[in-house]
Each structure stands twice: as structure tokens, then as C-alpha cells.
PDB file of C-alpha atoms in Angstrom:
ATOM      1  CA  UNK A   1     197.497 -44.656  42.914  1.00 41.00           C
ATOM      2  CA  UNK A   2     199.431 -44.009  39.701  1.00 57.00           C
ATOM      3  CA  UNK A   3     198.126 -43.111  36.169  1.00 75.00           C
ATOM      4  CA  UNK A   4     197.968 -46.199  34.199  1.00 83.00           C
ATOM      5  CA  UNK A   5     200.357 -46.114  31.026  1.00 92.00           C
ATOM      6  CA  UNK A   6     198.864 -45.366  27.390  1.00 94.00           C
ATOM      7  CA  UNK A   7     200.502 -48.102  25.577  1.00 95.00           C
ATOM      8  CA  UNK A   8     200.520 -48.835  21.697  1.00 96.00           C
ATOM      9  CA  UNK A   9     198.017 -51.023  22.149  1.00 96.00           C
ATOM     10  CA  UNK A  10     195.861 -48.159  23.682  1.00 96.00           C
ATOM     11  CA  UNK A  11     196.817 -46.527  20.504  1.00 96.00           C
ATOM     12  CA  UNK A  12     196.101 -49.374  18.081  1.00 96.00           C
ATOM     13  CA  UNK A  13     192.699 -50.089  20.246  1.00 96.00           C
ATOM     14  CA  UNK A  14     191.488 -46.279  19.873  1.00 96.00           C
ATOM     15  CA  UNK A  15     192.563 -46.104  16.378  1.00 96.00           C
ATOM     16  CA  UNK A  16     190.591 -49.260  15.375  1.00 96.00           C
ATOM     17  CA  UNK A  17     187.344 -47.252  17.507  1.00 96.00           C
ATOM     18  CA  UNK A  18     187.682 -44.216  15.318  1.00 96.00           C
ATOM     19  CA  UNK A  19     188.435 -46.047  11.981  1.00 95.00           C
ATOM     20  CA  UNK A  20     187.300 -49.298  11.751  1.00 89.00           C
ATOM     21  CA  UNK A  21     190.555 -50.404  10.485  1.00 95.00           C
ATOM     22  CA  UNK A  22     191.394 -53.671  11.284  1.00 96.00           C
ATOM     23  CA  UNK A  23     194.032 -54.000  14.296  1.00 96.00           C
ATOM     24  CA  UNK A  24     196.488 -55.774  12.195  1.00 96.00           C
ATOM     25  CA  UNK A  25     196.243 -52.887   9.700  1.00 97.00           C
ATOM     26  CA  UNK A  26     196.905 -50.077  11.883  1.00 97.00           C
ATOM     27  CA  UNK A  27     199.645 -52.251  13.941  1.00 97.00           C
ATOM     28  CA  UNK A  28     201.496 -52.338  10.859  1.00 97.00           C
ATOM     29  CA  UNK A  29     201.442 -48.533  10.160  1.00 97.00           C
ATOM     30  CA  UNK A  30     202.075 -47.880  13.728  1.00 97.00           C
ATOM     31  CA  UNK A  31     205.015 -50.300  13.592  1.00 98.00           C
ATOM     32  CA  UNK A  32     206.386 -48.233  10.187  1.00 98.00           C
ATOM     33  CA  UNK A  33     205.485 -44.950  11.282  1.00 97.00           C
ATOM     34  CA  UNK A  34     207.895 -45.825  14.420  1.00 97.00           C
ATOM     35  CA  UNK A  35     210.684 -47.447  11.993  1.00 98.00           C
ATOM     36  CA  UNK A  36     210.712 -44.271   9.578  1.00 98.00           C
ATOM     37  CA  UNK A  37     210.963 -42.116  13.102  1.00 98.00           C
ATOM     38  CA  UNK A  38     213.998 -44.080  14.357  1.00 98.00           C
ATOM     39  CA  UNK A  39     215.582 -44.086  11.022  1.00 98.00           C
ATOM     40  CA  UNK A  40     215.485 -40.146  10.689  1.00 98.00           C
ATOM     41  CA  UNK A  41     216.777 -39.685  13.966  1.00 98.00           C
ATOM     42  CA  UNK A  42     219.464 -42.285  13.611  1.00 97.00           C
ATOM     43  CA  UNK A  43     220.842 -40.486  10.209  1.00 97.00           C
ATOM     44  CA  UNK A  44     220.499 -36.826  12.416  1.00 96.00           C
ATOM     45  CA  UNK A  45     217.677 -35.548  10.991  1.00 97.00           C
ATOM     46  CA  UNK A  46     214.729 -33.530  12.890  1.00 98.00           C
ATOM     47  CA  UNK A  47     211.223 -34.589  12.775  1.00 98.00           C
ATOM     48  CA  UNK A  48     209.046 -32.137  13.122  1.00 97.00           C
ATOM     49  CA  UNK A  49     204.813 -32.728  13.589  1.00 97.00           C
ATOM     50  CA  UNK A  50     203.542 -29.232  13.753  1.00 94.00           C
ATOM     51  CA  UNK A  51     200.771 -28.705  16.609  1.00 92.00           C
ATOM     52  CA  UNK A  52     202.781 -31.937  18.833  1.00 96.00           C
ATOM     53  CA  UNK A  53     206.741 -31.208  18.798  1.00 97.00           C
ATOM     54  CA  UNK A  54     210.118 -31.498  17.722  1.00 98.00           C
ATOM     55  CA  UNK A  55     211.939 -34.796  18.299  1.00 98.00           C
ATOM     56  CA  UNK A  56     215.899 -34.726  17.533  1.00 97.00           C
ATOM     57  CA  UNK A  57     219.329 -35.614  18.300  1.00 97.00           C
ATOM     58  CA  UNK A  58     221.905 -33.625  20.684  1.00 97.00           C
ATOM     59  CA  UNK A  59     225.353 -35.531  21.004  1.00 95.00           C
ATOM     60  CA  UNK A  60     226.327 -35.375  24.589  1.00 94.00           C
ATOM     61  CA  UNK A  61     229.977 -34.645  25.644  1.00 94.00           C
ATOM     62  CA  UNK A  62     232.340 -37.536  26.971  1.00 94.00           C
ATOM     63  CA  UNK A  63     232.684 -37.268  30.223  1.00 91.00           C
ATOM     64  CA  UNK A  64     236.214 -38.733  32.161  1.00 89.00           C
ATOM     65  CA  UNK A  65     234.306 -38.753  35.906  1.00 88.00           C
ATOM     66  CA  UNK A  66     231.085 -40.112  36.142  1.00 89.00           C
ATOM     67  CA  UNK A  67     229.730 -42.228  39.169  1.00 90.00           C
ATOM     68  CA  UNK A  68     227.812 -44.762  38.443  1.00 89.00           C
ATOM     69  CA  UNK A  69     225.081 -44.260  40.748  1.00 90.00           C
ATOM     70  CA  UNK A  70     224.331 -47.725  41.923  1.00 92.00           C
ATOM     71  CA  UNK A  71     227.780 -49.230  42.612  1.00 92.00           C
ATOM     72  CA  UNK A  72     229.319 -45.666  43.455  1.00 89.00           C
ATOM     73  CA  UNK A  73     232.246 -46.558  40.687  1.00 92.00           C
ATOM     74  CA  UNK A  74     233.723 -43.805  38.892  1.00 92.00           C
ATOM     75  CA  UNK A  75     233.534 -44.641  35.079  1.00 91.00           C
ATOM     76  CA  UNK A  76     234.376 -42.626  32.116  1.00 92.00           C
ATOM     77  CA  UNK A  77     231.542 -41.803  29.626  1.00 91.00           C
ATOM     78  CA  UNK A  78     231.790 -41.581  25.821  1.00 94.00           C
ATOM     79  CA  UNK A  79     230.042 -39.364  23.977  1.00 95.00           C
ATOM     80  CA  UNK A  80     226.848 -40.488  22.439  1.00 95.00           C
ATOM     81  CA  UNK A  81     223.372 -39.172  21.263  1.00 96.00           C
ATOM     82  CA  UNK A  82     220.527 -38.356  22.965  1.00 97.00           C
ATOM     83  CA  UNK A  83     217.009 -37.804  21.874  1.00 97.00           C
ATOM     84  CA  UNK A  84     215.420 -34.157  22.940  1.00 97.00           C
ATOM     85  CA  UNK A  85     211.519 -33.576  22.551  1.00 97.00           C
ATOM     86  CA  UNK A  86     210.421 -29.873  22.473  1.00 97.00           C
ATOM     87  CA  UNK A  87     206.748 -29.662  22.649  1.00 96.00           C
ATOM     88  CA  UNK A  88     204.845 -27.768  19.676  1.00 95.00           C
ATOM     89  CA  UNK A  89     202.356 -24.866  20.539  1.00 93.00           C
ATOM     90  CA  UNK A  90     199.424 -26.471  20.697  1.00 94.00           C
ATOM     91  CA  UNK A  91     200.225 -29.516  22.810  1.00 94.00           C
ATOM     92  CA  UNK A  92     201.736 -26.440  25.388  1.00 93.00           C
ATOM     93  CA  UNK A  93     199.203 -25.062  25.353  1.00 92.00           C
ATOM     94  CA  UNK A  94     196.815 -27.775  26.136  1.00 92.00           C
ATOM     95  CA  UNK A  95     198.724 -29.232  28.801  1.00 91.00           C
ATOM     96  CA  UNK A  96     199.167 -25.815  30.347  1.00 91.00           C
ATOM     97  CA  UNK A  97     195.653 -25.854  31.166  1.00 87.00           C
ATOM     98  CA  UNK A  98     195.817 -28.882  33.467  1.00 86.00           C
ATOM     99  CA  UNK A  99     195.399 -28.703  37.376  1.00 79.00           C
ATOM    100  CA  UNK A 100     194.682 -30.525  40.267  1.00 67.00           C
ATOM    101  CA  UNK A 101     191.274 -30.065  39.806  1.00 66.00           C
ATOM    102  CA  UNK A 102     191.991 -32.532  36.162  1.00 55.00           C
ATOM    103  CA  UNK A 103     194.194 -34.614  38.669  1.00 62.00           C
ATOM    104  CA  UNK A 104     192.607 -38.219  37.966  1.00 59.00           C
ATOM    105  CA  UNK A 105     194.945 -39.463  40.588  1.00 56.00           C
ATOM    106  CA  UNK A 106     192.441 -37.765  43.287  1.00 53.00           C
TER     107      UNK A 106
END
């Protein structure tokens, strides 16, 4: 059995527990909030939430031999950008102190 996926509508449905906001309210911040994120990272800057992480861009080399790894072609690869996430302190250290014994999966 897999762990079910915490979606934005999770988010939006929590958020709307906690608040009392209405969900078209808090759909629309969610919806900016994401906007302004992909905007930052598109012009190369970092975004940093202290306590959660460190989202930001690496550009990753072109590459002349790749395979594509479900036809088995060789293609060539242009550079391009790739988001990286470094977790903050606080979310490594939370999630260090999960187990098996947390394991909802069991």
C-alpha cells in the first residue's frame, strides 16, 4: 500500500480548517504564492523559507551522449536548468526522527 499524495487541495482543505478562510480565498494565495515562486526561480534567484529549505536553480551541462532510456537512442542534451531543494534545519531535523515504527505504510 502506498502513502496517499498531499495535494493542494489537502493544503487549501487544511488551511480553510485552521483559518476559516474561505477556499476560494486561500486558492488564490496559494495559486500567487506558487506564481511569485516560479517567477524568482525563472529570473535565477534563490528562495529561501528559513526552518523549510532552499529552492534554486543549477544549469546542467550539455551533454553530446545521452541514451534515451526508453527507446535506447543516443541523443544529445542541451544544457538547461534544474531546480535543487536543500532542506532547512528544522525540517532535517524533524524528518530525521522518522522510523519504521512512524511507517504508516505498516
Amino acid at each position: 500500500m502506498s502513502l496517499r499524495k498531499f495535494t493542494k487541495a489537502d493544503i487549501i482543505d487544511a488551511l480553510y480548517e485552521k483559518t476559516g478562510m474561505s477556499r476560494g480565498e486561500i486558492r488564490n494565495v496559494i495559486d500567487l504564492f506558487i506564481e511569485e515562486m516560479k517567477d524568482a526561480l525563472i529570473n535565477r534567484q534563490v528562495i529561501e523559507l528559513r526552518g523549510f529549505g532552499t529552492f534554486d536553480v543549477k544549469i546542467r551541462k550539455a551533454r553530446s551522449r545521452a541514451r534515451n532510456p526508453r527507446t535506447g537512442e543516443n541523443i544529445a542534451i542541451r544544457s538547461h536548468g534544474a531546480v535543487t531543494f536543500r532542506s532547512g534545519r528544522e525540517l532535517k531535523q524533524a524528518v530525521w526522527k522518522l522510523n519504521d515504527d512512524n511507517d504508516p505504510k505498516k
